[in-house]
PDB file of C-alpha atoms in Angstrom:
ATOM      1  CA  MET A 613     151.403 231.368  93.264  1.00 50.00           C
ATOM      2  CA  ARG A 614     151.652 231.282  89.474  1.00 55.00           C
ATOM      3  CA  LEU A 615     150.605 234.412  87.603  1.00 51.00           C
ATOM      4  CA  LYS A 616     147.976 233.853  84.937  1.00 56.00           C
ATOM      5  CA  LEU A 617     146.887 236.854  82.926  1.00 48.00           C
ATOM      6  CA  ARG A 618     143.262 236.817  81.897  1.00 52.00           C
ATOM      7  CA  SER A 619     141.425 239.166  79.588  1.00 52.00           C
ATOM      8  CA  ALA A 620     139.462 240.275  82.656  1.00 54.00           C
ATOM      9  CA  ASP A 621     142.704 241.722  84.050  1.00 54.00           C
ATOM     10  CA  PHE A 622     142.960 244.037  81.067  1.00 59.00           C
ATOM     11  CA  PHE A 623     139.271 245.021  80.995  1.00 64.00           C
ATOM     12  CA  SER A 624     138.679 245.567  84.694  1.00 75.00           C
ATOM     13  CA  GLU A 625     137.709 248.644  86.640  1.00 80.00           C
ATOM     14  CA  SER A 626     141.211 248.607  88.108  1.00 84.00           C
ATOM     15  CA  ALA A 627     142.656 248.877  84.572  1.00 85.00           C
ATOM     16  CA  VAL A 628     140.445 251.872  83.804  1.00 84.00           C
ATOM     17  CA  TYR A 629     141.348 253.378  87.162  1.00 84.00           C
ATOM     18  CA  GLY A 630     145.030 252.706  86.466  1.00 87.00           C
ATOM     19  CA  LEU A 631     144.893 254.562  83.148  1.00 88.00           C
ATOM     20  CA  VAL A 632     143.082 257.525  84.675  1.00 86.00           C
ATOM     21  CA  MET A 633     145.509 257.541  87.585  1.00 87.00           C
ATOM     22  CA  VAL A 634     148.585 257.460  85.321  1.00 90.00           C
ATOM     23  CA  SER A 635     147.143 260.242  83.166  1.00 86.00           C
ATOM     24  CA  ALA A 636     146.491 262.369  86.226  1.00 84.00           C
ATOM     25  CA  PHE A 637     150.003 261.768  87.547  1.00 85.00           C
ATOM     26  CA  LEU A 638     151.478 262.633  84.165  1.00 84.00           C
ATOM     27  CA  MET A 639     149.491 265.836  84.222  1.00 80.00           C
ATOM     28  CA  VAL A 640     150.531 266.993  87.670  1.00 78.00           C
ATOM     29  CA  THR A 641     154.164 265.862  87.681  1.00 76.00           C
ATOM     30  CA  ASN A 642     155.216 267.546  84.477  1.00 60.00           C
ATOM     31  CA  ARG A 643     156.553 271.043  84.262  1.00 65.00           C
ATOM     32  CA  SER A 644     158.914 272.420  81.679  1.00 64.00           C
ATOM     33  CA  ASP A 645     161.857 271.986  84.059  1.00 64.00           C
ATOM     34  CA  VAL A 646     161.099 268.343  84.945  1.00 81.00           C
ATOM     35  CA  THR A 647     162.795 265.552  83.013  1.00 89.00           C
ATOM     36  CA  SER A 648     161.309 262.285  81.790  1.00 91.00           C
ATOM     37  CA  ARG A 649     163.399 260.564  84.443  1.00 93.00           C
ATOM     38  CA  ASP A 650     161.710 262.602  87.189  1.00 92.00           C
ATOM     39  CA  VAL A 651     158.256 261.932  85.745  1.00 92.00           C
ATOM     40  CA  PHE A 652     159.000 258.218  85.282  1.00 94.00           C
ATOM     41  CA  ILE A 653     160.158 257.766  88.885  1.00 93.00           C
ATOM     42  CA  LYS A 654     157.291 259.782  90.390  1.00 91.00           C
ATOM     43  CA  VAL A 655     154.616 258.020  88.350  1.00 92.00           C
ATOM     44  CA  LEU A 656     156.114 254.560  88.919  1.00 94.00           C
ATOM     45  CA  VAL A 657     156.375 255.065  92.686  1.00 94.00           C
ATOM     46  CA  ALA A 658     152.863 256.536  92.883  1.00 92.00           C
ATOM     47  CA  VAL A 659     151.371 253.672  90.857  1.00 93.00           C
ATOM     48  CA  VAL A 660     153.084 251.014  92.980  1.00 94.00           C
ATOM     49  CA  VAL A 661     152.098 252.683  96.270  1.00 94.00           C
ATOM     50  CA  LEU A 662     148.468 253.114  95.191  1.00 91.00           C
ATOM     51  CA  TRP A 663     148.399 249.568  93.786  1.00 92.00           C
ATOM     52  CA  ILE A 664     149.543 248.213  97.161  1.00 93.00           C
ATOM     53  CA  ALA A 665     146.896 250.325  98.916  1.00 91.00           C
ATOM     54  CA  HIS A 666     144.222 249.148  96.458  1.00 89.00           C
ATOM     55  CA  MET A 667     145.313 245.538  96.880  1.00 90.00           C
ATOM     56  CA  PHE A 668     145.259 245.862 100.677  1.00 90.00           C
ATOM     57  CA  ALA A 669     141.789 247.427 100.629  1.00 89.00           C
ATOM     58  CA  ALA A 670     140.445 244.731  98.293  1.00 86.00           C
ATOM     59  CA  GLY A 671     141.938 242.000 100.472  1.00 86.00           C
ATOM     60  CA  VAL A 672     140.510 243.372 103.700  1.00 86.00           C
ATOM     61  CA  ALA A 673     137.098 243.923 102.119  1.00 84.00           C
ATOM     62  CA  HIS A 674     137.111 240.370 100.730  1.00 81.00           C
ATOM     63  CA  LEU A 675     137.949 238.697 104.065  1.00 80.00           C
ATOM     64  CA  SER A 676     134.337 238.605 105.226  1.00 81.00           C
ATOM     65  CA  LYS A 677     133.363 236.717 102.064  1.00 81.00           C
ATOM     66  CA  VAL A 678     135.921 233.958 102.666  1.00 76.00           C
ATOM     67  CA  ALA A 679     135.870 233.862 106.478  1.00 72.00           C
ATOM     68  CA  ASN A 680     134.714 230.234 106.539  1.00 77.00           C
ATOM     69  CA  SER A 681     137.289 228.904 104.085  1.00 78.00           C
ATOM     70  CA  GLU A 682     140.348 226.916 105.198  1.00 82.00           C
ATOM     71  CA  ALA A 683     142.811 229.696 104.337  1.00 78.00           C
ATOM     72  CA  PRO A 684     140.907 232.994 104.354  1.00 78.00           C
ATOM     73  CA  LEU A 685     144.033 235.178 104.318  1.00 82.00           C
ATOM     74  CA  LEU A 686     145.554 233.366 101.352  1.00 84.00           C
ATOM     75  CA  GLU A 687     142.273 233.308  99.457  1.00 84.00           C
ATOM     76  CA  SER A 688     141.690 236.986 100.162  1.00 84.00           C
ATOM     77  CA  ALA A 689     145.259 237.848  99.103  1.00 84.00           C
ATOM     78  CA  ARG A 690     144.810 235.971  95.812  1.00 86.00           C
ATOM     79  CA  TYR A 691     141.558 237.768  95.165  1.00 86.00           C
ATOM     80  CA  ALA A 692     143.101 241.155  95.982  1.00 86.00           C
ATOM     81  CA  PHE A 693     146.055 240.533  93.689  1.00 88.00           C
ATOM     82  CA  SER A 694     143.932 239.464  90.722  1.00 85.00           C
ATOM     83  CA  HIS A 695     141.384 242.213  91.382  1.00 83.00           C
ATOM     84  CA  SER A 696     144.077 244.917  91.436  1.00 87.00           C
ATOM     85  CA  LEU A 697     146.385 243.648  88.692  1.00 88.00           C
ATOM     86  CA  GLY A 698     144.790 245.867  86.038  1.00 88.00           C
ATOM     87  CA  MET A 699     146.223 248.960  87.743  1.00 90.00           C
ATOM     88  CA  LEU A 700     149.761 247.715  87.136  1.00 90.00           C
ATOM     89  CA  LEU A 701     149.056 246.460  83.635  1.00 89.00           C
ATOM     90  CA  ALA A 702     147.545 249.810  82.664  1.00 90.00           C
ATOM     91  CA  ALA A 703     150.725 251.632  83.672  1.00 93.00           C
ATOM     92  CA  ILE A 704     153.106 249.557  81.532  1.00 94.00           C
ATOM     93  CA  LEU A 705     152.640 251.211  78.131  1.00 95.00           C
ATOM     94  CA  PRO A 706     152.543 254.852  79.326  1.00 95.00           C
ATOM     95  CA  LEU A 707     155.603 254.252  81.505  1.00 96.00           C
ATOM     96  CA  ALA A 708     157.389 252.558  78.599  1.00 97.00           C
ATOM     97  CA  ILE A 709     156.767 255.669  76.502  1.00 97.00           C
ATOM     98  CA  ILE A 710     158.078 257.929  79.267  1.00 96.00           C
ATOM     99  CA  PHE A 711     161.101 255.625  79.524  1.00 97.00           C
ATOM    100  CA  LEU A 712     161.882 256.414  75.877  1.00 97.00           C
ATOM    101  CA  GLY A 713     162.381 259.968  77.084  1.00 96.00           C
ATOM    102  CA  VAL A 714     164.535 258.763  79.983  1.00 96.00           C
ATOM    103  CA  VAL A 715     166.956 257.059  77.567  1.00 97.00           C
ATOM    104  CA  ASN A 716     166.807 260.068  75.201  1.00 95.00           C
ATOM    105  CA  LEU A 717     165.199 258.255  72.280  1.00 97.00           C
ATOM    106  CA  ILE A 718     162.545 260.986  72.223  1.00 97.00           C
ATOM    107  CA  ARG A 719     162.322 264.429  73.796  1.00 94.00           C
ATOM    108  CA  ASP A 720     160.815 264.744  77.263  1.00 92.00           C
ATOM    109  CA  ASP A 721     157.799 266.767  76.116  1.00 89.00           C
ATOM    110  CA  ILE A 722     157.064 264.331  73.281  1.00 93.00           C
ATOM    111  CA  ALA A 723     157.284 261.398  75.702  1.00 93.00           C
ATOM    112  CA  LEU A 724     154.799 263.024  78.059  1.00 91.00           C
ATOM    113  CA  TRP A 725     152.263 264.061  75.432  1.00 90.00           C
ATOM    114  CA  THR A 726     152.521 260.718  73.656  1.00 94.00           C
ATOM    115  CA  ALA A 727     151.925 258.857  76.922  1.00 93.00           C
ATOM    116  CA  LEU A 728     148.879 261.034  77.634  1.00 89.00           C
ATOM    117  CA  TRP A 729     147.359 260.463  74.188  1.00 89.00           C
ATOM    118  CA  VAL A 730     148.118 256.738  74.356  1.00 93.00           C
ATOM    119  CA  ASP A 731     146.206 256.690  77.653  1.00 90.00           C
ATOM    120  CA  VAL A 732     143.260 258.355  75.904  1.00 89.00           C
ATOM    121  CA  ALA A 733     143.379 255.734  73.144  1.00 91.00           C
ATOM    122  CA  LEU A 734     143.641 252.897  75.663  1.00 91.00           C
ATOM    123  CA  LEU A 735     140.679 254.239  77.634  1.00 89.00           C
ATOM    124  CA  GLY A 736     138.631 254.351  74.440  1.00 90.00           C
ATOM    125  CA  LEU A 737     139.727 250.841  73.511  1.00 89.00           C
ATOM    126  CA  LEU A 738     138.850 249.511  76.969  1.00 87.00           C
ATOM    127  CA  GLY A 739     135.441 251.144  76.769  1.00 86.00           C
ATOM    128  CA  TYR A 740     134.801 249.743  73.305  1.00 86.00           C
ATOM    129  CA  LEU A 741     136.019 246.212  74.025  1.00 84.00           C
ATOM    130  CA  SER A 742     134.218 245.990  77.352  1.00 82.00           C
ATOM    131  CA  THR A 743     130.894 246.338  75.533  1.00 85.00           C
ATOM    132  CA  THR A 744     131.438 243.505  73.051  1.00 80.00           C
ATOM    133  CA  ALA A 745     129.880 240.942  75.397  1.00 78.00           C
ATOM    134  CA  TRP A 746     126.580 242.779  75.747  1.00 82.00           C
ATOM    135  CA  ALA A 747     126.259 245.391  72.990  1.00 81.00           C
ATOM    136  CA  GLN A 748     125.336 244.002  69.605  1.00 85.00           C
ATOM    137  CA  LYS A 749     125.151 247.374  67.872  1.00 89.00           C
ATOM    138  CA  PRO A 750     128.480 248.880  66.794  1.00 87.00           C
ATOM    139  CA  PHE A 751     127.124 252.379  67.466  1.00 90.00           C
ATOM    140  CA  LEU A 752     126.705 251.568  71.150  1.00 88.00           C
ATOM    141  CA  ARG A 753     130.219 250.140  71.347  1.00 87.00           C
ATOM    142  CA  TRP A 754     131.649 253.279  69.732  1.00 91.00           C
ATOM    143  CA  ALA A 755     129.582 255.485  72.040  1.00 90.00           C
ATOM    144  CA  VAL A 756     130.854 253.742  75.174  1.00 87.00           C
ATOM    145  CA  GLY A 757     134.416 253.779  73.831  1.00 88.00           C
ATOM    146  CA  GLY A 758     134.116 257.457  72.966  1.00 90.00           C
ATOM    147  CA  ALA A 759     132.668 258.341  76.355  1.00 89.00           C
ATOM    148  CA  THR A 760     135.473 256.476  78.088  1.00 85.00           C
ATOM    149  CA  ALA A 761     138.079 258.194  75.909  1.00 89.00           C
ATOM    150  CA  LEU A 762     136.508 261.561  76.763  1.00 89.00           C
ATOM    151  CA  LEU A 763     137.581 261.011  80.339  1.00 83.00           C
ATOM    152  CA  GLY A 764     141.168 260.878  79.099  1.00 79.00           C
ATOM    153  CA  VAL A 765     140.635 263.889  76.841  1.00 83.00           C
ATOM    154  CA  SER A 766     139.381 265.871  79.831  1.00 85.00           C
ATOM    155  CA  ILE A 767     142.649 265.116  81.626  1.00 78.00           C
ATOM    156  CA  VAL A 768     144.626 266.276  78.572  1.00 74.00           C
ATOM    157  CA  ILE A 769     142.558 269.484  78.484  1.00 81.00           C
ATOM    158  CA  LEU A 770     143.234 270.060  82.178  1.00 77.00           C
ATOM    159  CA  LYS A 771     146.935 269.598  81.522  1.00 67.00           C
ATOM    160  CA  THR A 772     146.827 272.087  78.676  1.00 69.00           C
ATOM    161  CA  LEU A 773     145.029 274.644  80.841  1.00 75.00           C
ATOM    162  CA  ALA A 774     147.303 274.067  83.825  1.00 67.00           C
ATOM    163  CA  TYR A 775     150.525 274.501  81.865  1.00 61.00           C
TER     164      TYR A 775
END
């Protein structure tokens, strides 16, 4: 099975979910005594485990739609993989930023906060770009992008209040 990345992989509900999930994990795994290495490992493991669970759920749910095909398991597995790929793609940039803290290129707290704010920006960008196919007015695109980014901002606010 050859991997082909499509723009739909980047602008899917699983990509939005992946960004929200990574932000939430960044929020709950960080304390002042936790290193970037600890955060990186916890977030990476959590993302992979939840991605596998999401992929499994999508595959099982899709089986009834392909029951009459020649290879329903293979077809369902392909669908599940492509449907869930956005979760993994969404985690790459925030984890790369946290990794900068792991290798001591930036301080742990800067790595965490930068990853959180990059998630906010990515959520806004996903919201904005997802509207380009149907929203002709720039105001509407900005409104959807802003509303999507607000989800990320709410996670940052929760982190600030929690710590």
